[in-house]
Amino acid sequence: MVKIAFNSALAQKALGKEVPAAEKDPELASAPVGIEGSTGRCLLTLLGIAFILSGLIVGGACLYRYFTPKRMYHGAMQFSDVSSGGESQPYYLPQVEEEVEISDSMAVISVPPPRFRAGDPAYILHDFNRKLTAYLDLTLRTCFVIPLNTSVVLPPQDLIDLFSQLMSGSYRSYLVHEDLVVTERIDDIKPLGFYIRRLCEGKDTYRMQRRSSLPGGGIQKRSTDECFTIHHFENKFVTETRICKA
Ligand SMILES: *[C@@H]1O[C@H](CO)[C@@H](O)[C@H](O)[C@H]1NC(C)=O
């Protein structure tokens, strides 16, 4: 049906120009072959269109699945470290700044290198569906994976609310220490899901545990050369994550 309309339009155009189009145009020339031939071609064309459309729909759904609407936020939090003798910082409170991308299924936090203290720049990814967190240390170019701690990481909507509040001014908070230990190397990162795979592809990747959950836990080794820290927040307090290669 589409084809017929198209052909008549062509014919009209040809008439206007007074060109014997029927002899030049193979489409028009073959038109008198019969109704069966043209319905066949019409069906084929429709099939082709249906095929292309279904491809577009499936492709679009896949793209949507992985690139769901996500929003970028920026926030800063000042914090006081009570454990290092609280009142000793009267003039200046350290501050953590973050860029965060939040969607329904994950949050990626970009931590820039801190300006006045030790700490590594990093990407931190929380996969809310797989319940996993990955730290990509940008200095070491190494990934560290641990189960998502839902009592530290706010769910997506609460994170959005928090960052919306932070837009209108900086926030004073406190520091929570988190002590993690590298346990084993992960050779196959596929089971960690699409997002972590995308983040950690081509980097050394390790599994971690909380130090307190290790057998005989709590005993802290004092070799600082194998440790590094990342300051970040995904709640109303700042977390200092210390990662040690045991
Ligand atoms: C989550 O983090 C809190 C605060 O750091 C800690 O007390 C708790 O043990 C953690 N939970 C898990 C399952 O690791």
PDB file of C-alpha atoms and ligand atoms in Angstrom:
ATOM      1  CA  MET A   1       0.000   0.000   0.000  1.00  0.00           C
ATOM      2  CA  VAL A   2       2.859   2.308   0.831  1.00  0.00           C
ATOM      3  CA  LYS A   3       4.501   1.359  -2.385  1.00  0.00           C
ATOM      4  CA  ILE A   4       1.448   2.082  -4.527  1.00  0.00           C
ATOM      5  CA  ALA A   5       1.054   5.570  -3.089  1.00  0.00           C
ATOM      6  CA  PHE A   6       4.731   6.182  -3.664  1.00  0.00           C
ATOM      7  CA  ASN A   7       4.504   5.030  -7.268  1.00  0.00           C
ATOM      8  CA  SER A   8       1.576   7.275  -8.094  1.00  0.00           C
ATOM      9  CA  ALA A   9       3.388  10.216  -6.580  1.00  0.00           C
ATOM     10  CA  LEU A  10       6.350   9.409  -8.799  1.00  0.00           C
ATOM     11  CA  ALA A  11       4.093   9.134 -11.814  1.00  0.00           C
ATOM     12  CA  GLN A  12       2.592  12.534 -11.144  1.00  0.00           C
ATOM     13  CA  LYS A  13       5.999  14.055 -10.802  1.00  0.00           C
ATOM     14  CA  ALA A  14       7.003  12.450 -14.069  1.00  0.00           C
ATOM     15  CA  LEU A  15       3.879  13.777 -15.801  1.00  0.00           C
ATOM     16  CA  GLY A  16       4.623  17.286 -14.596  1.00  0.00           C
ATOM     17  CA  LYS A  17       8.062  17.145 -16.082  1.00  0.00           C
ATOM     18  CA  GLU A  18       6.830  15.380 -19.196  1.00  0.00           C
ATOM     19  CA  VAL A  19       9.583  12.829 -19.051  1.00  0.00           C
ATOM     20  CA  PRO A  20       8.806   9.273 -20.167  1.00  0.00           C
ATOM     21  CA  ALA A  21       9.637   7.955 -16.727  1.00  0.00           C
ATOM     22  CA  ALA A  22       8.102   4.570 -17.363  1.00  0.00           C
ATOM     23  CA  GLU A  23      10.978   3.636 -19.602  1.00  0.00           C
ATOM     24  CA  LYS A  24      13.683   4.822 -17.215  1.00  0.00           C
ATOM     25  CA  ASP A  25      12.278   3.689 -13.889  1.00  0.00           C
ATOM     26  CA  PRO A  26      12.517  -0.072 -13.448  1.00  0.00           C
ATOM     27  CA  GLU A  27       9.938   0.109 -10.647  1.00  0.00           C
ATOM     28  CA  LEU A  28       7.330   1.635 -12.933  1.00  0.00           C
ATOM     29  CA  ALA A  29       8.319  -0.531 -15.851  1.00  0.00           C
ATOM     30  CA  SER A  30       7.701  -3.711 -13.905  1.00  0.00           C
ATOM     31  CA  ALA A  31       4.422  -2.494 -12.478  1.00  0.00           C
ATOM     32  CA  PRO A  32       2.159  -4.147 -15.086  1.00  0.00           C
ATOM     33  CA  VAL A  33       3.566  -7.598 -14.205  1.00  0.00           C
ATOM     34  CA  GLY A  34       0.555  -8.218 -12.003  1.00  0.00           C
ATOM     35  CA  ILE A  35      -1.092  -7.689  -8.669  1.00  0.00           C
ATOM     36  CA  GLU A  36       0.486 -10.831  -7.169  1.00  0.00           C
ATOM     37  CA  GLY A  37       4.033  -9.613  -7.798  1.00  0.00           C
ATOM     38  CA  SER A  38       3.387  -6.256  -6.210  1.00  0.00           C
ATOM     39  CA  THR A  39       1.590  -7.695  -3.162  1.00  0.00           C
ATOM     40  CA  GLY A  40       4.542 -10.015  -2.711  1.00  0.00           C
ATOM     41  CA  ARG A  41       6.942  -7.127  -2.763  1.00  0.00           C
ATOM     42  CA  CYS A  42       4.655  -5.115  -0.542  1.00  0.00           C
ATOM     43  CA  LEU A  43       4.623  -7.947   1.997  1.00  0.00           C
ATOM     44  CA  LEU A  44       8.384  -8.253   1.823  1.00  0.00           C
ATOM     45  CA  THR A  45       8.765  -4.540   2.376  1.00  0.00           C
ATOM     46  CA  LEU A  46       6.394  -4.663   5.343  1.00  0.00           C
ATOM     47  CA  LEU A  47       8.292  -7.623   6.751  1.00  0.00           C
ATOM     48  CA  GLY A  48      11.527  -5.732   6.330  1.00  0.00           C
ATOM     49  CA  ILE A  49      10.103  -2.680   8.073  1.00  0.00           C
ATOM     50  CA  ALA A  50       8.749  -4.852  10.893  1.00  0.00           C
ATOM     51  CA  PHE A  51      12.153  -6.471  11.232  1.00  0.00           C
ATOM     52  CA  ILE A  52      13.954  -3.141  11.430  1.00  0.00           C
ATOM     53  CA  LEU A  53      11.385  -1.753  13.878  1.00  0.00           C
ATOM     54  CA  SER A  54      11.670  -4.742  16.192  1.00  0.00           C
ATOM     55  CA  GLY A  55      15.446  -4.362  16.060  1.00  0.00           C
ATOM     56  CA  LEU A  56      15.126  -0.716  17.025  1.00  0.00           C
ATOM     57  CA  ILE A  57      12.749  -1.528  19.867  1.00  0.00           C
ATOM     58  CA  VAL A  58      14.924  -4.277  21.319  1.00  0.00           C
ATOM     59  CA  GLY A  59      18.039  -2.138  20.896  1.00  0.00           C
ATOM     60  CA  GLY A  60      16.340   0.807  22.500  1.00  0.00           C
ATOM     61  CA  ALA A  61      15.210  -1.301  25.445  1.00  0.00           C
ATOM     62  CA  CYS A  62      18.768  -2.562  25.959  1.00  0.00           C
ATOM     63  CA  LEU A  63      20.176   0.955  25.824  1.00  0.00           C
ATOM     64  CA  TYR A  64      17.521   2.149  28.241  1.00  0.00           C
ATOM     65  CA  ARG A  65      18.319  -0.698  30.612  1.00  0.00           C
ATOM     66  CA  TYR A  66      21.956   0.358  30.868  1.00  0.00           C
ATOM     67  CA  PHE A  67      21.693   4.087  30.394  1.00  0.00           C
ATOM     68  CA  THR A  68      18.636   4.766  32.529  1.00  0.00           C
ATOM     69  CA  PRO A  69      18.001   8.414  33.262  1.00  0.00           C
ATOM     70  CA  LYS A  70      20.667   9.463  35.679  1.00  0.00           C
ATOM     71  CA  ARG A  71      21.452  12.743  37.260  1.00  0.00           C
ATOM     72  CA  MET A  72      24.635  14.392  38.380  1.00  0.00           C
ATOM     73  CA  TYR A  73      24.957  16.057  41.757  1.00  0.00           C
ATOM     74  CA  HIS A  74      27.685  17.960  43.472  1.00  0.00           C
ATOM     75  CA  GLY A  75      28.081  18.226  47.226  1.00  0.00           C
ATOM     76  CA  ALA A  76      30.533  19.105  49.965  1.00  0.00           C
ATOM     77  CA  MET A  77      30.634  18.158  53.629  1.00  0.00           C
ATOM     78  CA  GLN A  78      32.813  19.542  56.377  1.00  0.00           C
ATOM     79  CA  PHE A  79      33.665  17.164  59.124  1.00  0.00           C
ATOM     80  CA  SER A  80      35.338  17.008  62.505  1.00  0.00           C
ATOM     81  CA  ASP A  81      37.249  13.934  63.533  1.00  0.00           C
ATOM     82  CA  VAL A  82      36.229  13.274  67.104  1.00  0.00           C
ATOM     83  CA  SER A  83      38.676  10.404  67.469  1.00  0.00           C
ATOM     84  CA  SER A  84      41.686  12.682  66.828  1.00  0.00           C
ATOM     85  CA  GLY A  85      40.939  14.989  69.774  1.00  0.00           C
ATOM     86  CA  GLY A  86      37.916  16.875  68.439  1.00  0.00           C
ATOM     87  CA  GLU A  87      38.520  20.422  69.693  1.00  0.00           C
ATOM     88  CA  SER A  88      41.972  20.777  68.138  1.00  0.00           C
ATOM     89  CA  GLN A  89      40.636  22.148  64.851  1.00  0.00           C
ATOM     90  CA  PRO A  90      38.977  25.421  65.757  1.00  0.00           C
ATOM     91  CA  TYR A  91      39.808  27.445  62.638  1.00  0.00           C
ATOM     92  CA  TYR A  92      39.486  25.045  59.847  1.00  0.00           C
ATOM     93  CA  LEU A  93      37.390  21.987  59.268  1.00  0.00           C
ATOM     94  CA  PRO A  94      38.472  19.565  56.577  1.00  0.00           C
ATOM     95  CA  GLN A  95      36.023  19.124  53.755  1.00  0.00           C
ATOM     96  CA  VAL A  96      35.101  16.383  51.300  1.00  0.00           C
ATOM     97  CA  GLU A  97      33.730  17.221  47.891  1.00  0.00           C
ATOM     98  CA  GLU A  98      31.984  14.779  45.601  1.00  0.00           C
ATOM     99  CA  GLU A  99      30.376  14.493  42.216  1.00  0.00           C
ATOM    100  CA  VAL A 100      27.670  11.833  42.220  1.00  0.00           C
ATOM    101  CA  GLU A 101      25.694  10.215  39.462  1.00  0.00           C
ATOM    102  CA  ILE A 102      22.545   8.577  40.797  1.00  0.00           C
ATOM    103  CA  SER A 103      20.069   6.285  39.076  1.00  0.00           C
ATOM    104  CA  ASP A 104      17.558   3.740  40.332  1.00  0.00           C
ATOM    105  CA  SER A 105      20.039   0.912  40.290  1.00  0.00           C
ATOM    106  CA  MET A 106      23.379   2.483  41.109  1.00  0.00           C
ATOM    107  CA  ALA A 107      25.322   5.497  42.319  1.00  0.00           C
ATOM    108  CA  VAL A 108      28.814   6.446  41.161  1.00  0.00           C
ATOM    109  CA  ILE A 109      30.747   8.829  43.363  1.00  0.00           C
ATOM    110  CA  SER A 110      33.750  10.667  42.040  1.00  0.00           C
ATOM    111  CA  VAL A 111      36.147  11.701  44.806  1.00  0.00           C
ATOM    112  CA  PRO A 112      38.779  14.236  43.696  1.00  0.00           C
ATOM    113  CA  PRO A 113      42.248  14.187  45.270  1.00  0.00           C
ATOM    114  CA  PRO A 114      41.940  15.939  48.656  1.00  0.00           C
ATOM    115  CA  ARG A 115      43.691  19.300  48.818  1.00  0.00           C
ATOM    116  CA  PHE A 116      45.105  19.493  52.331  1.00  0.00           C
ATOM    117  CA  ARG A 117      45.379  15.956  53.594  1.00  0.00           C
ATOM    118  CA  ALA A 118      46.270  12.420  52.654  1.00  0.00           C
ATOM    119  CA  GLY A 119      43.826  10.387  50.595  1.00  0.00           C
ATOM    120  CA  ASP A 120      43.456   8.982  47.139  1.00  0.00           C
ATOM    121  CA  PRO A 121      41.180  10.142  44.357  1.00  0.00           C
ATOM    122  CA  ALA A 122      38.695   7.399  43.576  1.00  0.00           C
ATOM    123  CA  TYR A 123      35.504   6.295  41.969  1.00  0.00           C
ATOM    124  CA  ILE A 124      33.081   4.517  44.279  1.00  0.00           C
ATOM    125  CA  LEU A 125      30.258   2.554  42.725  1.00  0.00           C
ATOM    126  CA  HIS A 126      27.259   1.251  44.639  1.00  0.00           C
ATOM    127  CA  ASP A 127      25.248  -1.324  42.710  1.00  0.00           C
ATOM    128  CA  PHE A 128      21.892  -1.409  44.513  1.00  0.00           C
ATOM    129  CA  ASN A 129      20.579  -4.442  42.604  1.00  0.00           C
ATOM    130  CA  ARG A 130      23.620  -6.642  43.128  1.00  0.00           C
ATOM    131  CA  LYS A 131      24.219  -5.206  46.606  1.00  0.00           C
ATOM    132  CA  LEU A 132      27.900  -4.610  45.918  1.00  0.00           C
ATOM    133  CA  THR A 133      30.252  -1.685  46.332  1.00  0.00           C
ATOM    134  CA  ALA A 134      33.412  -1.208  44.289  1.00  0.00           C
ATOM    135  CA  TYR A 135      36.201   1.263  45.035  1.00  0.00           C
ATOM    136  CA  LEU A 136      38.394   2.143  42.072  1.00  0.00           C
ATOM    137  CA  ASP A 137      41.518   3.761  43.474  1.00  0.00           C
ATOM    138  CA  LEU A 138      42.755   6.080  40.731  1.00  0.00           C
ATOM    139  CA  THR A 139      46.281   6.303  42.138  1.00  0.00           C
ATOM    140  CA  LEU A 140      46.759   2.547  42.235  1.00  0.00           C
ATOM    141  CA  ARG A 141      44.434   1.870  39.269  1.00  0.00           C
ATOM    142  CA  THR A 142      43.062  -1.029  41.294  1.00  0.00           C
ATOM    143  CA  CYS A 143      39.506  -2.110  42.126  1.00  0.00           C
ATOM    144  CA  PHE A 144      38.291  -3.299  45.523  1.00  0.00           C
ATOM    145  CA  VAL A 145      34.908  -4.963  45.950  1.00  0.00           C
ATOM    146  CA  ILE A 146      32.859  -5.512  49.101  1.00  0.00           C
ATOM    147  CA  PRO A 147      29.154  -6.217  49.830  1.00  0.00           C
ATOM    148  CA  LEU A 148      27.088  -3.038  49.961  1.00  0.00           C
ATOM    149  CA  ASN A 149      26.583  -1.850  53.537  1.00  0.00           C
ATOM    150  CA  THR A 150      23.016  -0.557  53.526  1.00  0.00           C
ATOM    151  CA  SER A 151      23.373   0.999  56.961  1.00  0.00           C
ATOM    152  CA  VAL A 152      26.047   3.327  55.553  1.00  0.00           C
ATOM    153  CA  VAL A 153      24.841   3.909  51.988  1.00  0.00           C
ATOM    154  CA  LEU A 154      21.479   5.647  51.646  1.00  0.00           C
ATOM    155  CA  PRO A 155      19.095   4.232  49.005  1.00  0.00           C
ATOM    156  CA  PRO A 156      18.923   6.203  45.700  1.00  0.00           C
ATOM    157  CA  GLN A 157      15.987   8.451  46.543  1.00  0.00           C
ATOM    158  CA  ASP A 158      17.423   9.413  49.941  1.00  0.00           C
ATOM    159  CA  LEU A 159      20.793  10.096  48.319  1.00  0.00           C
ATOM    160  CA  ILE A 160      19.093  12.441  45.861  1.00  0.00           C
ATOM    161  CA  ASP A 161      17.370  14.204  48.767  1.00  0.00           C
ATOM    162  CA  LEU A 162      20.671  14.526  50.633  1.00  0.00           C
ATOM    163  CA  PHE A 163      22.476  16.036  47.650  1.00  0.00           C
ATOM    164  CA  SER A 164      19.573  18.355  46.950  1.00  0.00           C
ATOM    165  CA  GLN A 165      20.013  19.672  50.506  1.00  0.00           C
ATOM    166  CA  LEU A 166      23.768  20.011  50.029  1.00  0.00           C
ATOM    167  CA  MET A 167      23.232  22.182  46.950  1.00  0.00           C
ATOM    168  CA  SER A 168      22.001  24.938  49.219  1.00  0.00           C
ATOM    169  CA  GLY A 169      25.069  25.232  51.408  1.00  0.00           C
ATOM    170  CA  SER A 170      27.713  23.082  53.009  1.00  0.00           C
ATOM    171  CA  TYR A 171      27.000  20.690  55.768  1.00  0.00           C
ATOM    172  CA  ARG A 172      28.817  20.101  59.044  1.00  0.00           C
ATOM    173  CA  SER A 173      29.277  16.527  59.962  1.00  0.00           C
ATOM    174  CA  TYR A 174      31.468  14.006  61.684  1.00  0.00           C
ATOM    175  CA  LEU A 175      33.867  11.281  60.602  1.00  0.00           C
ATOM    176  CA  VAL A 176      33.295   7.534  60.749  1.00  0.00           C
ATOM    177  CA  HIS A 177      36.233   5.172  60.335  1.00  0.00           C
ATOM    178  CA  GLU A 178      35.957   2.040  58.262  1.00  0.00           C
ATOM    179  CA  ASP A 179      38.750  -0.499  58.249  1.00  0.00           C
ATOM    180  CA  LEU A 180      38.845  -2.889  55.286  1.00  0.00           C
ATOM    181  CA  VAL A 181      41.273  -5.646  54.445  1.00  0.00           C
ATOM    182  CA  VAL A 182      42.002  -7.144  51.053  1.00  0.00           C
ATOM    183  CA  THR A 183      41.293 -10.883  51.104  1.00  0.00           C
ATOM    184  CA  GLU A 184      41.599 -12.344  47.618  1.00  0.00           C
ATOM    185  CA  ARG A 185      42.117 -11.487  44.007  1.00  0.00           C
ATOM    186  CA  ILE A 186      39.120 -11.739  41.651  1.00  0.00           C
ATOM    187  CA  ASP A 187      40.092 -13.092  38.262  1.00  0.00           C
ATOM    188  CA  ASP A 188      36.637 -13.155  36.653  1.00  0.00           C
ATOM    189  CA  ILE A 189      34.759  -9.901  37.180  1.00  0.00           C
ATOM    190  CA  LYS A 190      31.769 -10.870  35.007  1.00  0.00           C
ATOM    191  CA  PRO A 191      29.664 -12.143  37.947  1.00  0.00           C
ATOM    192  CA  LEU A 192      30.005  -8.706  39.561  1.00  0.00           C
ATOM    193  CA  GLY A 193      27.526  -7.274  37.075  1.00  0.00           C
ATOM    194  CA  PHE A 194      27.529  -4.775  34.234  1.00  0.00           C
ATOM    195  CA  TYR A 195      28.360  -1.621  36.193  1.00  0.00           C
ATOM    196  CA  ILE A 196      31.300  -2.962  38.167  1.00  0.00           C
ATOM    197  CA  ARG A 197      32.596  -4.719  35.077  1.00  0.00           C
ATOM    198  CA  ARG A 198      32.503  -1.438  33.205  1.00  0.00           C
ATOM    199  CA  LEU A 199      34.348   0.294  36.067  1.00  0.00           C
ATOM    200  CA  CYS A 200      36.959  -2.367  36.775  1.00  0.00           C
ATOM    201  CA  GLU A 201      37.626  -3.746  33.293  1.00  0.00           C
ATOM    202  CA  GLY A 202      41.359  -4.118  32.761  1.00  0.00           C
ATOM    203  CA  LYS A 203      42.275  -3.314  36.377  1.00  0.00           C
ATOM    204  CA  ASP A 204      43.473  -5.617  39.122  1.00  0.00           C
ATOM    205  CA  THR A 205      40.418  -6.415  41.220  1.00  0.00           C
ATOM    206  CA  TYR A 206      40.336  -7.665  44.808  1.00  0.00           C
ATOM    207  CA  ARG A 207      37.716  -8.720  47.303  1.00  0.00           C
ATOM    208  CA  MET A 208      37.668  -7.097  50.738  1.00  0.00           C
ATOM    209  CA  GLN A 209      36.254  -7.704  54.204  1.00  0.00           C
ATOM    210  CA  ARG A 210      35.744  -5.557  57.243  1.00  0.00           C
ATOM    211  CA  ARG A 211      38.714  -6.048  59.533  1.00  0.00           C
ATOM    212  CA  SER A 212      36.392  -6.786  62.458  1.00  0.00           C
ATOM    213  CA  SER A 213      34.811  -9.669  60.524  1.00  0.00           C
ATOM    214  CA  LEU A 214      38.126 -11.417  59.957  1.00  0.00           C
ATOM    215  CA  PRO A 215      38.891 -14.461  62.080  1.00  0.00           C
ATOM    216  CA  GLY A 216      40.801 -13.151  65.090  1.00  0.00           C
ATOM    217  CA  GLY A 217      39.635  -9.747  63.879  1.00  0.00           C
ATOM    218  CA  GLY A 218      40.233  -6.339  65.313  1.00  0.00           C
ATOM    219  CA  ILE A 219      43.971  -6.774  65.560  1.00  0.00           C
ATOM    220  CA  GLN A 220      45.394  -3.932  63.575  1.00  0.00           C
ATOM    221  CA  LYS A 221      48.663  -4.295  61.799  1.00  0.00           C
ATOM    222  CA  ARG A 222      50.667  -1.089  61.889  1.00  0.00           C
ATOM    223  CA  SER A 223      52.213  -1.243  58.443  1.00  0.00           C
ATOM    224  CA  THR A 224      50.892   1.965  56.938  1.00  0.00           C
ATOM    225  CA  ASP A 225      52.819   1.527  53.698  1.00  0.00           C
ATOM    226  CA  GLU A 226      50.359  -1.114  52.533  1.00  0.00           C
ATOM    227  CA  CYS A 227      47.330   0.997  53.407  1.00  0.00           C
ATOM    228  CA  PHE A 228      45.604   3.959  51.813  1.00  0.00           C
ATOM    229  CA  THR A 229      42.523   5.954  52.622  1.00  0.00           C
ATOM    230  CA  ILE A 230      39.567   7.371  50.726  1.00  0.00           C
ATOM    231  CA  HIS A 231      37.277  10.011  52.243  1.00  0.00           C
ATOM    232  CA  HIS A 232      33.723   9.992  50.976  1.00  0.00           C
ATOM    233  CA  PHE A 233      30.098  10.282  52.036  1.00  0.00           C
ATOM    234  CA  GLU A 234      26.864   8.637  50.958  1.00  0.00           C
ATOM    235  CA  ASN A 235      24.998   9.473  54.127  1.00  0.00           C
ATOM    236  CA  LYS A 236      24.873  12.324  56.628  1.00  0.00           C
ATOM    237  CA  PHE A 237      28.371  11.543  57.857  1.00  0.00           C
ATOM    238  CA  VAL A 238      31.781  11.308  56.208  1.00  0.00           C
ATOM    239  CA  THR A 239      33.440   7.912  55.990  1.00  0.00           C
ATOM    240  CA  GLU A 240      37.166   7.437  56.049  1.00  0.00           C
ATOM    241  CA  THR A 241      37.714   4.112  54.351  1.00  0.00           C
ATOM    242  CA  ARG A 242      41.101   2.642  55.096  1.00  0.00           C
ATOM    243  CA  ILE A 243      42.012  -0.209  52.791  1.00  0.00           C
ATOM    244  CA  CYS A 244      44.946  -2.421  53.734  1.00  0.00           C
ATOM    245  CA  LYS A 245      46.596  -5.178  51.807  1.00  0.00           C
ATOM    246  CA  ALA A 246      46.950  -7.673  54.614  1.00  0.00           C
TER     247      ALA A 246
HETATM  248  C1  LIG B   1      28.003  -1.420  58.144  1.00  0.00           C
HETATM  249  O1  LIG B   1      28.668  -0.293  58.638  1.00  0.00           O
HETATM  250  C2  LIG B   1      28.477  -0.056  60.030  1.00  0.00           C
HETATM  251  C3  LIG B   1      29.143   1.264  60.369  1.00  0.00           C
HETATM  252  O2  LIG B   1      30.458   1.338  59.873  1.00  0.00           O
HETATM  253  C4  LIG B   1      29.038  -1.235  60.808  1.00  0.00           C
HETATM  254  O3  LIG B   1      28.840  -1.023  62.187  1.00  0.00           O
HETATM  255  C5  LIG B   1      28.374  -2.524  60.353  1.00  0.00           C
HETATM  256  O4  LIG B   1      28.967  -3.624  60.978  1.00  0.00           O
HETATM  257  C6  LIG B   1      28.470  -2.682  58.845  1.00  0.00           C
HETATM  258  N1  LIG B   1      27.687  -3.824  58.431  1.00  0.00           N
HETATM  259  C7  LIG B   1      28.183  -4.788  57.657  1.00  0.00           C
HETATM  260  C8  LIG B   1      27.232  -5.870  57.288  1.00  0.00           C
HETATM  261  O5  LIG B   1      29.332  -4.800  57.281  1.00  0.00           O
END
